[in-house]
Every structure is written in C-alpha cells, then in structure tokens.
Amino acid sequence: MKQYNYEISSISKIAKHLKEVQTDIAGTSYSSALFHIYSIQYDDDLLLQAQQEILKAFPDAIICGTSSNGAIFNGQLSEEGLILAISIFESTEVKAYMVECERNGEVQVGNKIKDIIDETEGITAAEIFITLKSINSTTVLNIAQLCKKDVIIFGGGSADVDISGSNTKVIVGTEICHEGVALITYSGENLNIDVHHAIGWKPLGKEFLANKIEGKRLYELNNIPAGEVYRNYLDIHADESFFDNILEFPIMSKQHGFEVMRLPFSCNDEDKSIILAASIDRGTPVQLSYGDPDVIQSDVRNLLNTVTEYAPQAIFLYSCGVRRLYWKYLINKETSPFAKIAPVAGFYSSGEIMRMDNYIIEHHVTLIAISMREGDKAIAQPTSGKKKVLPMSEEEKIHGQISMVRRLANFINVTSAELQEANEQLQEIADTDSLTGFYNRRMLDRLVHDALHRANKYNLDMTIGIIDIDDFKLINDTYGHDAGDHVLIELSKAMYAEVEKLPSSIFGRWGGEEFLFLAPTLHAEKVFKQIENARKRVSSHDVKGIGVITISLGITSFRPGDDYATVFKRADEALYKAKTTGKNKTCIIL
C-alpha cells in the first residue's frame, strides 16, 4: 500500500499531482486506487471538476468523500479547497457505493448498507460517510450493525464549514448527495486496519435522567427543561450565543456500555428543548461534561502510542469539529504528531463512527484514528511539510482562558458531587430507622402504596405481613431499655435474613417492637410454609444475656380492589389472632 496526500487550493493543480502519482507507480501493478476527497469550501460544480480530473488520469479510480468543517493534511489543519488522499493498494479490492436516502427512507438505507457488506466476498472493513444533519443516523446505523460481525466499520459524519450548519454532502464517483451515505468496502486477506479513539472530556458531578426525548430533541432532564439545566448549572442561555457557549460542555452518556458524547446544537427559546447531534435513549443516565486539557492530551498520547505500535502505512484522522473549536490555534498540536508515523489525512466531522463490539457507535467530540497497512508492520514514514501557524490572540490569554475553564469545571464538579452526596445522606436518614438501619414507617408507607397501586393496576399477587416480638414490654421492664434496643437490633437482622429470601421482598421497622415485610409478587398461600419455617428459625435465635425470644406474625394477601386500609385491617386481625391464641405462631387471613 502506498499513500499520497495533497492539499488542493485550486482545481487546476490536481492534474499535476495526479501525474506525480502516475510517475511514481509506473511499471507496478495495483489492485485498487482509492481517492478520498475531503472538501472544505468547494461547491458541487467545483467538486465535479475535481472528480472528472481524477477519472481522466485514473479511469479505474474509486472516488469517495465528504464535505468537512476543515480537513487534515500531514497532521495539520487545512481550511481551503480540498484534501486529496490517494491510496494505492497492491492486493486489496476496494469498491464505493452511493446510497441515497429518500424522505423517511432510513430503514431502507440501513438495510442496503447491511446487504452490501454481507454480500461482499472477503470483506475486511467498511467505511461510512453519512449526512448526519439531514437523515436519522441512529436508525441507519442500528440496522447496518446487524451485518457480519467480523467486519471493521469506521467513518464520519459530513460537516459544513460552519459546524452548526447543515449544508453537507457525500461523494461517490461523479455523484454528489446531500441526503444519504457514501459506503466504501475493503476486501483482502493482506489488509490490516486498526481503529481506536480518544475523547478526554470529563463528567461534572451531578447525574440526570433523559426522561423526555423525541428523536434528537431532548426536552427534559430530571423533569426539568433541558435548556433550564444548562442555564441553572452553567449560566448558558437559550440565545444566539448558545452553541458557542456550550461547546466545552457537551452531554456525556453511555451507549451499549461505551462512553459517548452528545453535543447540543441549539436550544428552543420557548420550551427550552435542545437539539442534539445524535439521539439518546429515553431514561438514560447522563451528565454534563467539560474539556480538561490535561486529560484530552493524555488520551491523545495514548492513542498516538497505539497507532505507533501498529506501524501503519497510512493514517486517517476523523475528528469532531468541536475539538477544533475547543483548541483554536492549538489544534495542530493534537494531530501533527501522527505525521511522524505515516502519511496523515482526514477531516473535521459532525460525528465520528466506529464499530465497538457488535455495535456501530456514533461518537461526538471524539478523535478517531484509522491505521491501515497491507502486510506486516511498516517502517515509519514521516511526512514533511511547512508547519502552519494558525491565527491567534496572545498565547497567555488563551492559556488563561483554558485554565479558567478547568478551574470553573473543577469547582462545579466538586460542589455538585458534594451536593449529591449530601442529598443521598439526607434521603437515607429520611427513609431509614435510626436504631436498626432498616426502612422506617415513612418509607414503608410509600412502598406499600406503590405496591398496592401496581397490584390493582396489573392484578398482581402481593403478600404483606406484620411481625411482633412477643413479650417485648417484659424484656424492657426486666433488662432495661438498652437491652430492649439490643433485642430489636438482633432480631431485626435475623428477620431480614429470612425475608430477603423472598423474591423482591421489602422489610422494615413499623414502629416499637413491630416490623413489616412485603412480598410484592407472591400470594400468601404460596409462601405461608416458607414464612412459618422462617418464624421458627428466628424464634430459636438466642440473644446473649437474655435467651430465646419468640415472634408472632399476621399475614394476608392482596384482594382486587384492596386499598391501604383494607389490607392492613386484615394483617392486623391476623396478628391479633396469633397474639391471642398463644403467641409464637403465624396466622393468615386471605
């Protein structure tokens, strides 16, 4: 495999560069010539001219590409024209397909991609460029991932020069499509591809639930309008500066167990809903996040080490446009080190795509490195070129801003974590009995009401039981209240050890020497024997210094139409029967 990368500022210069490639490979045979086009500012007419120039010089050329928010050439940012990345494969067969998406046709697009991958003989990898802004990428990728499990999949979302813009396109051959997918398949036993990524953003302390979301529109987090969450916690308002202010604070989530970022693009001023770059499943835990320069650099160094060890012949970097905006003039420090390994090309995208386990994950705010080689590890091929100096304000000022963001985010992180911990402690205090550590009556009341509601709604079985320690007043009078407390602690542990054997069981202190248990899925007749045996075991428990203490139980089952009062009336009656007929027994009223 040979890699040739060119920065094209004028279409008239393409022929010259193509001639250089022809001269270099003259007399050698090759299986495929792949031309990646990463367009920066060219319109469709200029792109068509570029495509025609390529086909004139290489009639068998496979052309595929995308619009971008900026391209990467020799590891450095390119902001004009296009980047032409030419891969000459010795034995790998490459094909490219345009899959256009009609209105609401994402299912068909996903199935088409899946079918192409499944039907391609000897396929090793597939590359996807997708117009994320104009079609539902989640649907497409969720279907496409059902293809052969051993195929490596990677790619990116087409982007606009303005990262928040929607004028995006994908390219195949002489076709240009604004709503669809460009697919490349790579087939060959000698082809080796390795795909890894780096993020570097860290979560802020507080966790939210995405409890109301439709497609890419996030309405509520923890029942609070999503825009209000950003305003309350980060002072980011739903105005014309929303996107600029939110770049450093995307949403962090998990998809199939993998950490993913979701960037908000805009906020509706009326309902404070937020449009995300990609969807999140309803009920998913999420956190706000921030870019920590040290962590980002560490992640990228680890990625660089992985690529170096792989020793590729070509490297493709697909990085989120948000990273470019985050680093500003420093962005080349993130990508240029890769050029010391092998020729580097790529683009700044609206989303980064890679297969992880059996899932095609759509990332954001992420850098993906694709390492390619035919055969064994290659000798390093550093690419030379004039180092670009990007426009900047005073370096000290920029560093000061980065430091300020880090300190602010750290402050928010710490205070949020402390607040969340304090709330959890308060909640635990409010819900548990201070002596035994088990649920108190307040919490049990709530759990019983919830269980009754479910039982009535879904006609479920439910057993409730009240446990009373026999002759507890005599224990207090004889041994004192400290001993009485000791008995409550010891017997409550023994009771809980038995109750927890019941599926989904709940146990707590009802008050005084009374305890309550709930089996929300079981009928009392089915568990009576098990409960009675448990009573016998607890009633044989020897409390040090006092001796064996017995318990009595009254249990009942849910009847259709039961409410809180009726079910407890029967349980109390059952307990009364047990206490008045000799104690140390279990009585049941159905």
XYZ file of C-alpha atoms in Angstrom:
590
model
C 0.000 0.000 0.000
C 1.215 3.480 -0.910
C -0.316 6.704 0.351
C -0.199 10.107 -1.376
C -1.839 13.138 0.229
C -2.286 16.509 -1.474
C -3.676 19.854 -0.382
C -5.603 21.280 -3.355
C -6.188 25.030 -3.268
C -7.065 25.196 -6.962
C -8.654 22.611 -9.288
C -6.024 23.466 -11.917
C -3.336 21.906 -9.711
C -4.955 18.461 -9.484
C -3.603 17.229 -12.830
C -0.027 17.964 -11.748
C -0.363 15.939 -8.551
C -2.057 13.059 -10.336
C 0.834 12.973 -12.786
C 3.254 12.675 -9.860
C 1.399 9.593 -8.625
C 1.285 8.059 -12.100
C 5.031 8.534 -12.465
C 5.759 7.028 -9.041
C 3.721 3.872 -9.618
C 4.635 3.415 -13.287
C 5.542 -0.159 -14.052
C 3.968 -1.554 -10.897
C 0.686 -3.378 -10.698
C -2.027 -2.498 -8.212
C -5.465 -3.834 -7.398
C -7.292 -0.635 -6.443
C -6.741 3.112 -6.444
C -8.881 4.837 -3.811
C -9.264 8.614 -3.867
C -10.607 10.143 -0.646
C -11.877 13.699 -1.116
C -12.279 15.866 1.982
C -13.920 19.020 0.691
C -13.663 22.204 2.702
C -15.219 25.069 0.765
C -15.809 23.740 -2.757
C -19.335 23.809 -4.141
C -20.846 20.961 -6.161
C -19.640 22.315 -9.528
C -16.004 22.567 -8.405
C -16.175 19.133 -6.835
C -17.477 17.684 -10.084
C -14.500 19.209 -11.890
C -12.167 17.559 -9.388
C -13.917 14.210 -9.827
C -13.619 14.448 -13.611
C -9.905 15.327 -13.416
C -9.287 12.231 -11.299
C -11.175 9.940 -13.686
C -9.346 11.414 -16.650
C -5.995 10.402 -15.144
C -7.221 7.218 -13.420
C -10.264 5.787 -15.243
C -10.443 2.943 -12.712
C -10.332 5.293 -9.713
C -12.642 4.670 -6.772
C -13.682 8.111 -5.562
C -15.380 8.677 -2.249
C -15.528 11.561 0.156
C -17.377 14.127 2.185
C -17.750 17.790 2.968
C -15.972 18.891 6.130
C -15.518 21.535 8.773
C -11.864 21.648 7.815
C -9.505 18.947 6.625
C -6.318 17.387 7.965
C -3.215 17.302 5.766
C 0.093 15.937 7.068
C -1.435 16.236 10.522
C -2.236 19.933 10.183
C -5.446 21.891 9.681
C -6.358 22.801 6.111
C -9.083 25.415 5.670
C -9.266 25.946 1.903
C -10.100 23.873 -1.170
C -9.901 20.145 -0.541
C -7.592 17.353 0.553
C -6.992 14.517 -1.888
C -5.833 11.322 -0.160
C -4.788 8.667 -2.682
C -4.372 5.066 -1.515
C -2.772 2.628 -3.966
C -3.453 -0.946 -2.832
C -1.339 -3.868 -4.021
C -3.857 -6.626 -3.288
C -6.916 -5.093 -1.630
C -10.118 -4.743 -3.623
C -11.984 -1.508 -2.920
C -15.489 -0.543 -4.024
C -17.643 2.512 -3.343
C -21.423 2.875 -3.274
C -23.778 5.829 -3.036
C -26.905 5.080 -1.002
C -29.301 7.997 -1.277
C -31.970 8.477 1.382
C -35.475 9.359 0.329
C -37.828 11.026 2.792
C -38.250 8.696 5.831
C -36.155 6.123 3.992
C -33.571 5.475 6.710
C -34.669 1.851 7.216
C -34.074 1.114 3.537
C -30.665 2.824 3.676
C -29.635 0.774 6.723
C -30.740 -2.446 5.058
C -28.907 -1.537 1.833
C -25.647 -0.975 3.717
C -26.103 -4.231 5.601
C -26.806 -6.150 2.378
C -23.774 -4.709 0.575
C -21.456 -5.614 3.451
C -22.934 -9.105 3.803
C -22.724 -9.799 0.064
C -19.149 -8.530 -0.412
C -16.871 -11.540 -0.631
C -13.806 -11.498 1.611
C -14.713 -8.132 3.130
C -12.381 -6.866 5.849
C -13.719 -3.393 6.555
C -16.343 -0.839 5.588
C -16.130 2.942 5.721
C -19.211 5.121 6.081
C -19.666 8.816 5.351
C -23.167 9.962 6.299
C -25.072 13.256 6.123
C -25.923 13.291 9.823
C -27.693 16.639 9.688
C -30.256 15.600 7.067
C -31.131 11.979 7.902
C -31.737 9.894 11.038
C -28.317 8.332 11.507
C -29.405 6.313 14.554
C -31.895 4.303 12.506
C -29.402 3.769 9.677
C -26.558 2.614 11.908
C -28.725 0.433 14.166
C -29.807 -1.578 11.126
C -26.399 -1.573 9.414
C -24.749 -3.019 12.538
C -26.667 -6.266 12.001
C -24.218 -7.103 9.215
C -21.319 -9.582 9.505
C -19.834 -9.269 12.975
C -16.185 -9.584 11.962
C -16.201 -6.548 9.645
C -14.368 -3.460 10.925
C -16.537 -0.371 10.459
C -15.483 3.258 10.752
C -16.263 6.646 9.257
C -17.637 10.087 9.941
C -20.496 12.498 9.558
C -20.289 15.037 6.762
C -19.915 18.581 8.049
C -20.411 22.185 6.996
C -17.754 24.904 7.058
C -19.910 26.269 9.879
C -20.012 23.334 12.336
C -23.594 24.213 13.300
C -24.625 24.460 9.619
C -26.478 21.813 7.616
C -25.061 22.235 4.097
C -23.325 18.862 3.952
C -22.694 16.274 1.246
C -21.127 12.910 0.473
C -19.325 11.929 -2.724
C -19.017 8.726 -4.769
C -17.598 8.645 -8.299
C -19.132 11.648 -10.064
C -22.176 11.642 -7.769
C -22.782 14.196 -5.019
C -25.552 13.582 -2.479
C -26.891 15.870 0.265
C -29.069 13.216 1.939
C -27.505 9.795 2.118
C -24.491 7.595 2.741
C -21.238 7.002 0.883
C -20.005 3.466 1.571
C -16.555 2.022 0.880
C -15.837 -1.697 1.185
C -12.316 -3.090 1.633
C -11.655 -6.747 0.786
C -8.376 -8.617 1.048
C -6.563 -11.055 3.307
C -3.448 -8.886 3.339
C -5.199 -5.718 4.558
C -4.811 -4.762 8.210
C -6.930 -1.999 9.756
C -6.944 -0.813 13.347
C -9.424 1.750 14.707
C -9.095 3.498 18.074
C -10.390 6.739 19.565
C -9.721 9.435 22.151
C -12.157 11.703 23.970
C -10.735 13.414 27.070
C -13.868 15.163 28.311
C -14.729 14.597 31.985
C -18.160 14.371 33.639
C -19.443 17.013 36.001
C -20.698 15.525 39.243
C -24.485 15.546 39.005
C -26.294 12.767 37.151
C -29.546 13.367 35.281
C -32.092 11.137 33.565
C -33.093 11.907 29.997
C -36.745 11.363 30.839
C -38.318 13.120 27.843
C -36.750 12.928 24.388
C -38.108 12.533 20.867
C -35.541 11.678 18.205
C -32.726 14.205 18.589
C -34.852 16.710 20.533
C -34.168 16.488 24.256
C -36.992 18.062 26.234
C -36.277 17.258 29.867
C -33.550 16.106 32.246
C -34.876 15.040 35.657
C -38.239 16.515 34.601
C -36.560 19.914 34.126
C -36.427 21.535 30.651
C -33.000 20.676 29.224
C -32.237 24.311 28.411
C -33.013 25.262 32.007
C -30.460 22.712 33.228
C -27.736 24.440 31.212
C -28.913 27.849 32.416
C -29.097 26.854 36.080
C -25.817 24.970 36.305
C -23.604 26.689 33.724
C -25.303 30.039 33.080
C -25.698 29.176 29.375
C -28.838 30.778 27.995
C -31.089 29.956 25.036
C -29.886 32.839 22.870
C -27.870 33.388 19.702
C -24.668 32.506 21.595
C -25.965 29.172 22.913
C -23.915 26.977 20.579
C -20.687 28.956 21.073
C -21.054 28.787 24.851
C -21.995 25.132 25.028
C -19.075 23.739 23.004
C -16.993 22.985 26.078
C -19.888 21.356 27.957
C -21.477 18.530 25.908
C -23.644 15.798 27.367
C -21.894 12.577 28.390
C -23.775 9.300 28.231
C -23.264 5.602 27.632
C -24.355 3.579 24.634
C -24.137 -0.213 24.915
C -21.756 0.324 27.826
C -19.425 2.669 25.908
C -18.863 6.296 26.837
C -20.267 8.653 24.207
C -20.657 12.415 23.908
C -23.750 14.208 22.639
C -23.343 17.820 21.561
C -26.324 20.186 21.796
C -26.638 22.306 18.633
C -29.464 24.666 19.557
C -31.996 25.480 22.267
C -35.642 26.398 21.681
C -36.345 29.676 23.468
C -39.987 28.741 24.170
C -39.971 25.195 25.570
C -36.199 25.116 26.306
C -35.787 21.840 24.426
C -32.364 21.083 22.947
C -31.472 19.615 19.549
C -28.671 17.057 19.953
C -26.193 15.860 17.362
C -27.486 12.319 17.941
C -30.275 10.711 19.916
C -30.198 9.306 23.461
C -32.465 6.514 24.678
C -35.254 7.663 26.973
C -34.407 7.009 30.625
C -30.640 7.007 30.006
C -28.473 8.486 32.804
C -26.439 11.441 31.504
C -24.041 14.026 32.866
C -22.850 17.407 31.720
C -19.143 17.306 30.884
C -16.203 19.613 30.293
C -12.992 19.508 28.316
C -9.980 19.085 30.575
C -6.828 19.939 28.556
C -4.598 17.589 30.544
C -6.969 14.634 30.180
C -7.520 15.340 26.478
C -3.782 15.431 25.839
C -3.287 12.243 27.842
C -5.983 10.425 25.847
C -4.453 11.567 22.561
C -0.961 10.478 23.673
C -2.342 7.020 24.431
C -3.967 6.960 21.004
C -0.687 8.039 19.386
C 1.175 5.241 21.160
C -1.385 2.693 19.921
C -1.031 3.891 16.327
C 2.776 3.937 16.581
C 2.798 0.333 17.806
C 0.552 -0.725 14.924
C 3.089 0.700 12.399
C 0.681 1.608 9.553
C 1.399 2.731 6.004
C -1.400 5.316 6.131
C -3.305 7.091 8.887
C -6.741 8.673 8.614
C -7.885 11.016 11.390
C -11.597 11.788 11.729
C -12.047 14.402 14.444
C -15.070 16.311 15.654
C -15.290 19.943 14.587
C -15.919 20.785 18.232
C -12.368 19.726 19.122
C -11.083 22.175 16.525
C -13.138 24.990 18.060
C -12.089 23.969 21.568
C -8.336 24.039 20.874
C -8.477 27.018 18.479
C -4.944 27.779 17.279
C -3.539 24.836 19.267
C -5.441 22.196 17.275
C -2.406 21.092 15.237
C -0.670 20.011 18.447
C -3.298 17.267 18.722
C -2.956 15.906 15.168
C 0.532 16.745 13.897
C 2.413 14.084 15.968
C 0.703 11.376 13.901
C 2.572 12.630 10.819
C 5.810 11.302 12.346
C 4.470 7.771 11.841
C 2.973 7.723 8.341
C 1.148 9.964 5.825
C -1.882 11.515 7.532
C -5.144 12.780 6.050
C -8.635 13.284 7.390
C -11.301 15.809 8.243
C -13.232 17.585 10.975
C -16.647 15.980 11.141
C -20.117 16.345 12.642
C -19.870 12.849 14.144
C -17.354 10.027 14.351
C -18.343 6.435 13.608
C -16.716 3.188 14.711
C -17.788 -0.339 15.458
C -17.293 -1.317 19.092
C -18.045 -4.953 19.865
C -21.136 -5.658 17.732
C -22.423 -2.084 17.714
C -21.822 0.825 15.342
C -21.376 3.744 17.735
C -21.879 7.340 16.645
C -19.466 9.464 18.671
C -19.166 13.210 19.025
C -16.388 15.428 20.401
C -14.101 12.484 19.607
C -10.914 11.834 17.618
C -10.809 8.548 15.695
C -7.548 7.219 14.257
C -7.721 4.629 11.450
C -4.425 2.831 10.824
C -4.015 0.942 7.521
C -1.372 -1.289 6.055
C -1.046 -4.217 3.685
C 1.111 -6.917 5.192
C 3.408 -6.684 8.194
C 4.296 -3.646 10.257
C 5.729 -0.824 8.188
C 8.805 1.289 8.726
C 7.899 4.783 9.890
C 7.303 7.207 7.007
C 7.352 10.706 8.487
C 5.719 13.292 6.227
C 7.392 16.624 5.904
C 5.808 19.951 5.220
C 5.883 23.544 6.260
C 4.452 23.930 9.723
C 1.343 26.065 9.681
C 0.944 28.903 12.133
C -2.728 29.487 12.844
C -4.103 32.921 13.753
C -4.198 33.509 17.493
C -4.606 36.073 20.172
C -1.944 36.387 22.856
C -0.951 32.919 23.982
C -1.035 33.886 27.613
C -4.634 34.986 27.250
C -5.673 31.719 25.644
C -3.863 29.673 28.269
C -5.541 31.771 30.921
C -8.936 31.004 29.413
C -8.210 27.284 29.308
C -7.041 27.375 32.918
C -10.149 29.297 33.920
C -12.422 26.744 32.286
C -10.623 23.925 34.063
C -10.855 25.614 37.470
C -14.501 26.514 36.937
C -15.361 22.997 35.850
C -13.465 21.537 38.796
C -15.378 23.799 41.165
C -18.688 22.756 39.646
C -17.638 19.111 39.726
C -16.654 19.157 43.384
C -19.642 21.142 44.598
C -22.049 19.035 42.549
C -20.563 15.810 43.926
C -20.765 17.141 47.478
C -24.357 18.241 46.982
C -25.325 14.890 45.505
C -23.632 13.027 48.377
C -25.367 15.262 50.934
C -28.731 14.672 49.293
C -28.166 10.923 49.309
C -27.283 11.040 53.007
C -30.366 13.122 53.806
C -32.527 10.736 51.814
C -31.070 7.764 53.686
C -31.717 9.467 57.030
C -35.291 10.261 55.997
C -36.027 6.705 54.839
C -34.331 4.505 57.459
C -34.888 3.672 61.100
C -32.051 5.139 63.148
C -31.816 2.145 65.511
C -31.980 -0.863 63.184
C -30.865 0.699 59.895
C -33.797 -0.782 58.001
C -36.637 1.116 56.312
C -38.768 3.232 58.657
C -42.568 3.580 58.654
C -42.455 6.625 56.356
C -40.628 4.695 53.666
C -42.678 1.528 54.187
C -45.889 3.526 53.808
C -44.710 4.769 50.421
C -43.576 1.330 49.261
C -46.859 -0.298 50.323
C -48.891 2.358 48.493
C -46.785 1.798 45.354
C -47.153 -1.979 45.601
C -50.933 -1.719 46.058
C -51.175 0.579 43.050
C -49.289 -1.937 40.867
C -51.280 -4.880 42.216
C -54.591 -3.144 41.434
C -53.435 -1.927 38.027
C -51.951 -5.220 36.821
C -53.889 -7.695 39.009
C -50.722 -8.937 40.714
C -50.313 -11.155 43.774
C -48.964 -9.486 46.904
C -48.340 -10.619 50.485
C -47.999 -8.302 53.456
C -47.063 -9.358 56.961
C -46.736 -7.687 60.386
C -44.208 -9.161 62.821
C -44.381 -8.583 66.565
C -41.766 -9.504 69.179
C -43.529 -11.455 71.919
C -43.498 -10.059 75.475
C -41.235 -7.155 74.475
C -42.538 -4.942 77.336
C -41.445 -7.593 79.832
C -37.931 -7.552 78.293
C -37.721 -3.776 78.718
C -39.041 -3.950 82.271
C -36.728 -6.803 83.257
C -33.478 -5.966 81.474
C -33.830 -2.252 80.717
C -34.266 -0.242 77.524
C -30.660 -0.715 76.364
C -31.230 -4.461 76.369
C -34.545 -3.892 74.610
C -32.746 -1.942 71.881
C -30.229 -4.759 71.589
C -33.081 -7.245 71.111
C -34.642 -5.048 68.381
C -31.315 -4.879 66.532
C -30.522 -8.597 66.846
C -33.979 -9.884 65.904
C -34.426 -7.403 63.065
C -31.224 -8.742 61.483
C -32.455 -12.293 61.887
C -35.869 -11.398 60.420
C -34.317 -9.589 57.477
C -32.061 -12.577 56.734
C -35.197 -14.673 56.294
C -37.352 -12.111 54.467
C -34.709 -11.353 51.842
C -35.021 -14.958 50.627
C -38.410 -13.992 49.130
C -38.262 -12.508 45.594
C -38.326 -8.660 45.515
C -39.021 -8.573 49.260
C -39.139 -5.425 51.395
C -38.545 -5.251 55.154
C -38.538 -2.513 57.767
C -39.479 -1.351 61.258
C -43.168 -0.489 61.509
C -42.881 1.007 64.985
C -41.955 -0.053 68.516
C -41.482 -3.819 68.522
C -43.409 -4.296 65.260
C -41.833 -4.928 61.861
C -43.371 -5.244 58.429
C -42.487 -7.264 55.352
C -43.818 -7.145 51.813
C -43.599 -9.776 49.066
C -44.978 -7.799 46.093
C -45.220 -10.713 43.633
C -46.317 -13.646 45.801
C -49.639 -14.895 47.222
C -49.664 -15.684 50.956
C -50.783 -19.303 50.382
C -47.664 -19.943 48.306
C -45.274 -18.575 50.913
C -47.056 -19.481 54.167
C -44.972 -22.585 54.777
C -41.750 -20.727 53.969
C -42.716 -17.872 56.320
C -43.704 -20.259 59.106
C -40.371 -22.079 58.867
C -38.632 -18.698 58.932
C -40.562 -17.762 62.099
C -39.377 -20.941 63.777
C -35.756 -20.174 62.914
C -35.992 -16.593 64.228
C -37.826 -17.751 67.370
C -34.932 -20.084 68.162
C -32.422 -17.224 67.981
C -30.552 -16.932 71.299
C -29.979 -13.290 72.298
C -26.900 -13.096 74.514
C -27.723 -12.286 78.122
C -31.454 -12.680 77.609
C -32.134 -16.009 75.944
C -34.540 -17.160 73.244
C -37.183 -14.624 72.232
C -40.154 -15.538 70.067
C -42.119 -13.623 67.437
C -45.699 -13.715 66.126
C -46.829 -12.925 62.574
C -50.037 -11.905 60.886
C -50.104 -12.131 57.098
C -52.621 -11.523 54.319
C -52.747 -11.334 50.558
C -53.948 -8.653 48.201
C -57.542 -8.829 47.051
C -58.720 -6.986 43.902
C -59.969 -3.561 44.975
C -57.926 -3.524 48.190
C -56.695 -0.195 49.467
C -54.226 0.670 52.211
C -56.834 0.447 54.984
C -58.407 -2.860 53.988
C -55.205 -4.771 53.525
C -53.775 -3.560 56.839
C -57.021 -4.322 58.629
C -56.698 -7.995 57.674
C -52.992 -8.113 58.542
C -53.703 -6.590 61.956
C -56.524 -9.073 62.545
C -54.234 -11.952 61.629
C -51.565 -10.686 64.025
C -54.141 -10.209 66.789
C -55.254 -13.804 66.313
C -51.655 -15.009 66.606
C -51.064 -12.982 69.780
C -54.315 -14.053 71.472
C -54.071 -17.750 70.690
C -50.732 -18.490 72.321
C -48.178 -16.297 70.514
C -45.078 -17.676 68.751
C -47.090 -18.580 65.659
C -48.081 -17.343 62.182
C -51.725 -16.679 61.369
C -53.089 -15.954 57.916
C -56.300 -14.263 56.724
C -56.921 -14.417 52.985
